Tab-separated table of C-alpha atoms in Angstrom:
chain	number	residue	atom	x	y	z
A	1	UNK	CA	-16.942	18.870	7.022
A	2	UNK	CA	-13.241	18.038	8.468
A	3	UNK	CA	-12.828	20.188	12.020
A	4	UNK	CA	-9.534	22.010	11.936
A	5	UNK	CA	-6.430	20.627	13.948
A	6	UNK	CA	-6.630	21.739	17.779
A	7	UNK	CA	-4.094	24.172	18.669
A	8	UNK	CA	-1.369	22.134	20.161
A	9	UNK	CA	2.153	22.591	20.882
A	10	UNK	CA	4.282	20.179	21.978
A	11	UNK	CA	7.975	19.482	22.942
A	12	UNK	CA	9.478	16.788	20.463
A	13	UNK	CA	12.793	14.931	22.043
A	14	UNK	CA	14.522	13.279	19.353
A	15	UNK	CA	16.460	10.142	19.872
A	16	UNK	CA	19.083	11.681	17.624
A	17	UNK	CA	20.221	15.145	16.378
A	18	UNK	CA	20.525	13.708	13.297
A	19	UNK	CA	16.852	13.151	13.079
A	20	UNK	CA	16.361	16.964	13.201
A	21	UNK	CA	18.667	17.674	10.599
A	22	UNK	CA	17.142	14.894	8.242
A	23	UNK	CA	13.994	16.504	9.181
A	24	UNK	CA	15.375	19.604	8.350
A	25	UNK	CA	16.474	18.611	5.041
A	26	UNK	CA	12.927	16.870	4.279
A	27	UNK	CA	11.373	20.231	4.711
A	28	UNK	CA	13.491	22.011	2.658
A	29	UNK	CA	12.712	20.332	0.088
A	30	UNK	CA	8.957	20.049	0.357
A	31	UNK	CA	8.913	23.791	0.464
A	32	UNK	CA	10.046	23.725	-2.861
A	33	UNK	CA	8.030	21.405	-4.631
A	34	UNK	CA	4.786	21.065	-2.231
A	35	UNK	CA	2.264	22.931	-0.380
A	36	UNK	CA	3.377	25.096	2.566
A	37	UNK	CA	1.997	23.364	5.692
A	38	UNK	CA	2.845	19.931	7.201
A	39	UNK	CA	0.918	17.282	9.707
A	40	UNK	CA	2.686	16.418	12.907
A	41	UNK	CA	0.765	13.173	14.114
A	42	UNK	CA	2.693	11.174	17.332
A	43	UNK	CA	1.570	7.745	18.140
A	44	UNK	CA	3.251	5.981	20.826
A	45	UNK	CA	6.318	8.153	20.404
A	46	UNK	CA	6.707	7.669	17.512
A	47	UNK	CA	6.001	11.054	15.126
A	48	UNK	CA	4.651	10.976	11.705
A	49	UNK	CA	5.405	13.989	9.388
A	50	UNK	CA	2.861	14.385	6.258
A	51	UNK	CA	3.117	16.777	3.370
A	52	UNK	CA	1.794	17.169	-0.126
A	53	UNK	CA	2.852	17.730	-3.197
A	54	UNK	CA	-0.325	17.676	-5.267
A	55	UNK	CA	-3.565	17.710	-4.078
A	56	UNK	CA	-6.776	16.726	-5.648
A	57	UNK	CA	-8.243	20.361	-6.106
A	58	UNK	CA	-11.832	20.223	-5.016
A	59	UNK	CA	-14.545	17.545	-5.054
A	60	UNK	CA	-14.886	17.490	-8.848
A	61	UNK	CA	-11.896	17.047	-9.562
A	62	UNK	CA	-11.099	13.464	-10.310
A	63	UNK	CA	-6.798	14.054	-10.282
A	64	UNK	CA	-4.672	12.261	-7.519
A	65	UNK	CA	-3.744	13.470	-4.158
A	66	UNK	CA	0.153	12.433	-3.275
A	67	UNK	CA	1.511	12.417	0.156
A	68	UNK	CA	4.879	11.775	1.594
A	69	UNK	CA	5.607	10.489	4.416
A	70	UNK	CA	8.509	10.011	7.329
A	71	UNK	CA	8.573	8.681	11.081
A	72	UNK	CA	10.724	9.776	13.854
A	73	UNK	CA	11.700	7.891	16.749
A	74	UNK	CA	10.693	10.459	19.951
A	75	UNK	CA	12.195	9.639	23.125
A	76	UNK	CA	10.356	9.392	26.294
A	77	UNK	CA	9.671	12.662	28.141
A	78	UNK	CA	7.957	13.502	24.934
A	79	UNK	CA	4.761	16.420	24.802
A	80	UNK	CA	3.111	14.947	21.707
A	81	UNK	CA	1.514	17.381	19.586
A	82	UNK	CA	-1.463	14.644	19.288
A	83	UNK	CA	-1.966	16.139	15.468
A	84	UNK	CA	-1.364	19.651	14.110
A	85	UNK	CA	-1.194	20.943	10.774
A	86	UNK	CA	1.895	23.488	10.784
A	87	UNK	CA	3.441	26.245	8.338
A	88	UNK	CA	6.627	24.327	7.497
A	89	UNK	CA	8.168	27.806	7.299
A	90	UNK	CA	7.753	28.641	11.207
A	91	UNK	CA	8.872	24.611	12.127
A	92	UNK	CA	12.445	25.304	9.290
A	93	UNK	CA	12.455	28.737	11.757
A	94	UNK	CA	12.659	26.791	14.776
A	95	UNK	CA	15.058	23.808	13.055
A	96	UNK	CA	17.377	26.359	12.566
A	97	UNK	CA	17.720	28.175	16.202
A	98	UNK	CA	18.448	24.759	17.645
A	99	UNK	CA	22.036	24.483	19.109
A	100	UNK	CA	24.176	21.658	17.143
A	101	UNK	CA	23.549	19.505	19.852
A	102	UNK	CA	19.874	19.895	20.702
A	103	UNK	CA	17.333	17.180	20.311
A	104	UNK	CA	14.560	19.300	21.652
A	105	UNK	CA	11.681	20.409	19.111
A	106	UNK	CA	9.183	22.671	20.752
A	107	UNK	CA	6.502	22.730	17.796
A	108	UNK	CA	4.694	25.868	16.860
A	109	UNK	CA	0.915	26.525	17.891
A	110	UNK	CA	-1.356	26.491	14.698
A	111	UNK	CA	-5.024	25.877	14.128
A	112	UNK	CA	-4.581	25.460	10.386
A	113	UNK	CA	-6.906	23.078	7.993
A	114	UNK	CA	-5.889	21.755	4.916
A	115	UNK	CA	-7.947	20.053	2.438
A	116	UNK	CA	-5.372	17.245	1.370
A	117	UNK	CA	-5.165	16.425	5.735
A	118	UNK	CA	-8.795	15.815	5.906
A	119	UNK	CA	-8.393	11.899	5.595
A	120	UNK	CA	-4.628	10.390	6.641
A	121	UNK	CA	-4.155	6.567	5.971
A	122	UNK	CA	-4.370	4.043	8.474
A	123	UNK	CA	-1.022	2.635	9.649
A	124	UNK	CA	-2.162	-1.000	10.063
A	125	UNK	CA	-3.985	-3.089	7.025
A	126	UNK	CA	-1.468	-2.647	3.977
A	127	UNK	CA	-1.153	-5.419	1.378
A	128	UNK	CA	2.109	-5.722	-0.154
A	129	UNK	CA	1.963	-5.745	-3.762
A	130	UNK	CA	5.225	-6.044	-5.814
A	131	UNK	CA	8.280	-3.729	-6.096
A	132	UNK	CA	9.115	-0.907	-8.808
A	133	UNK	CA	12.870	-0.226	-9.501
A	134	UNK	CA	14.478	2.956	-8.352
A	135	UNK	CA	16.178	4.105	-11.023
A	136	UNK	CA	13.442	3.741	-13.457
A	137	UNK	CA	11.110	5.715	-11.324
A	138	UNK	CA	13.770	8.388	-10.980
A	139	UNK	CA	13.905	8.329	-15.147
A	140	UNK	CA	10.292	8.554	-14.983
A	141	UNK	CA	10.366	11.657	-12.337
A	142	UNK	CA	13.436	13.154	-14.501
A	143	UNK	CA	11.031	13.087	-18.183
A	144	UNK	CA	8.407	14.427	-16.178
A	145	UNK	CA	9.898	17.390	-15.612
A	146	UNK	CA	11.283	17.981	-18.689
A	147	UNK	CA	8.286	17.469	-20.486
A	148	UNK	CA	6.548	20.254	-18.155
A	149	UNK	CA	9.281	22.241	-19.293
A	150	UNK	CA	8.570	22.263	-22.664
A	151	UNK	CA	4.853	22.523	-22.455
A	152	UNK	CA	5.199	25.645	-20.219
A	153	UNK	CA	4.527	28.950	-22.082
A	154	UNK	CA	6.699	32.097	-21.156
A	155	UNK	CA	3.490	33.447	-19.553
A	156	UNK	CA	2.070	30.528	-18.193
A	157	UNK	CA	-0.406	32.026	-15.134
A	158	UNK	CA	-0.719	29.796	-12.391
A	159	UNK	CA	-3.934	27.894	-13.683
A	160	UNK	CA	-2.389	26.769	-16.926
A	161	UNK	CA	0.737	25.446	-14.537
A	162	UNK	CA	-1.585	23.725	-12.506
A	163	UNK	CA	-3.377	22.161	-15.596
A	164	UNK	CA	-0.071	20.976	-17.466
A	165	UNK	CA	1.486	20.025	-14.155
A	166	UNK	CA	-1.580	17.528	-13.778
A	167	UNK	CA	-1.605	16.173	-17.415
A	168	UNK	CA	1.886	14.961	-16.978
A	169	UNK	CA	1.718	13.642	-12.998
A	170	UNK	CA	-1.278	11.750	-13.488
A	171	UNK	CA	-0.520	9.675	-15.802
A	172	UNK	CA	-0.325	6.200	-15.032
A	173	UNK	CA	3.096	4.285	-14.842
A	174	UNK	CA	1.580	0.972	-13.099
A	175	UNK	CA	-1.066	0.105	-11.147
A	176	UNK	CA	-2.861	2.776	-9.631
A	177	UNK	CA	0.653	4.151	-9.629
A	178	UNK	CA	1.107	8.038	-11.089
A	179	UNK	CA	4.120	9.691	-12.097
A	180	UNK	CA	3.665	12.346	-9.596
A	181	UNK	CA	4.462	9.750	-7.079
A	182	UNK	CA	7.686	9.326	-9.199
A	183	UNK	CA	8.409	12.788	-8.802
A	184	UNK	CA	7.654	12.624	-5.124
A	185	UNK	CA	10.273	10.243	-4.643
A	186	UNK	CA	13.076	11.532	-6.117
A	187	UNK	CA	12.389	15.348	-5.280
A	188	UNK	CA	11.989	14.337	-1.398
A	189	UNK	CA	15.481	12.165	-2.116
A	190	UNK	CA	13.448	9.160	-0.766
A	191	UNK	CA	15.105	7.236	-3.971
A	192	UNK	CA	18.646	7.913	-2.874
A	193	UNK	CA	20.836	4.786	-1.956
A	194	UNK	CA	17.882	2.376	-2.691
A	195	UNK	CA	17.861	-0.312	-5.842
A	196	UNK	CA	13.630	-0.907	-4.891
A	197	UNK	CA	10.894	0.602	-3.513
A	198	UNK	CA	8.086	-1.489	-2.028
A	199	UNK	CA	4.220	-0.966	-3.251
A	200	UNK	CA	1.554	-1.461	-0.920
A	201	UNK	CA	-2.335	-1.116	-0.855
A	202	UNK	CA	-4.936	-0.473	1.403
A	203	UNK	CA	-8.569	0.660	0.300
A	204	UNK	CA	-7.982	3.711	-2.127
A	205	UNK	CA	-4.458	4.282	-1.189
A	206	UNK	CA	-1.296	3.289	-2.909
A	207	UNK	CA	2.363	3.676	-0.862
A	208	UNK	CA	5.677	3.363	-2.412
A	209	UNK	CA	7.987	3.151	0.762
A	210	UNK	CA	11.460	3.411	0.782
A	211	UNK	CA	14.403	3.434	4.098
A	212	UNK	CA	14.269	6.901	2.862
A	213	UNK	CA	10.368	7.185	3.346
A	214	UNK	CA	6.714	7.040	1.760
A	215	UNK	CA	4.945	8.494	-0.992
A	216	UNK	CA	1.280	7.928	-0.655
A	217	UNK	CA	-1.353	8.612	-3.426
A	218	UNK	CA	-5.135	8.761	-2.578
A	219	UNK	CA	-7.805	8.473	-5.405
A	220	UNK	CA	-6.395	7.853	-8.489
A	221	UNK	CA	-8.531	8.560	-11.427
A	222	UNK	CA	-8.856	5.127	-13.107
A	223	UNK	CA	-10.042	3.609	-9.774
């Protein structure tokens, strides 16, 4: 059993206020399409930011989990928050008292688990596979959603979302490579201004990285 994140808070310094507002922007958009709680992990000042936007759904369930990804520069004078799993609501709260200027984050105490933060991927040890085109995985996100579209019934309850959500995500587009990671991409604008996106491997994970940032998929169901 995964122990829950301790409750730390820290004070982030940003190299730059734009940083903040990119990360701003990030978690706008996650709270639309993901789950409602991020991972703050800082590693020699530098901060990793993890969200989901599908998870697997409980150990029988053999569907993909898909992460994204993005790392911020922190300045030294830095409280790292070590790792905390946060509603992205209260950090968007505290985004949006900052002065224009400010590069100061003071994260929010949480003890929060989540199920898709039990196991995060190592940073060292990826193989680099290949590259996938940006525009064809922003087609592929694009389809996607308009197939879920039409499948949807008026009265779709959450479960039958769920289920038709899943049908369309996990279906493979290359190598232990779903569409949901497609979707990913381009929701979390980590396909804007970029031609290709690098694939990597290590062990059961799969990252498509961008300048923008990473989508990472754990357990795919053909593996």
């Amino acid at each position: 059993m995964n122990k829950q994140d301790t409750k730390n808070s820290g004070d982030l310094i940003f190299s730059d206020v734009t940083d903040l507002q990119d990360l701003s922007t990030m978690l706008r958009r996650l709270e639309t399409v993901g789950t409602a709680e991020i991972i703050f992990q800082t590693v020699d000042q530098v901060l990793s930011v993890y969200g989901c936007t599908q998870e697997q759904g409980g150990l029988l369930n053999k569907s993909n989990t898909v992460l994204v990804h993005r790392a911020y520069r922190l300045e030294e004078g830095s409280i790292p928050t070590g790792r905390a799993t946060m509603p992205i609501r209260s950090v968007l709260d505290r985004l949006a008292r900052l002065e224009a200027s400010e590069t100061v984050l003071k994260t929010p105490e949480s003890s929060l688990f989540v199920s898709w933060g039990g196991q995060l991927p190592r940073r060292e040890g990826w193989r680099r596979k290949g590259e996938l085109n940006a525009l064809s995985l922003k087609k592929v996100a694009q389809q996607g959603m308009e197939r879920i579209a039409g499948l949807l019934p008026a009265d779709a309850g959450a479960p039958v979302v769920e289920k038709i959500r899943k049908s369309v995500w996990d279906l493979e587009i290359a190598p232990k490579v779903p569409a949901g990671a497609a979707f990913a991409l381009e929701t979390l604008g980590f396909l804007d201004d970029v031609e290709l996106v690098v694939l990597s491997v290590l062990e059961q994970w799969t990252r498509l990285s961008s300048k923008q940032g990473d989508v990472i998929v754990r357990g795919f169901l053909t593996q």
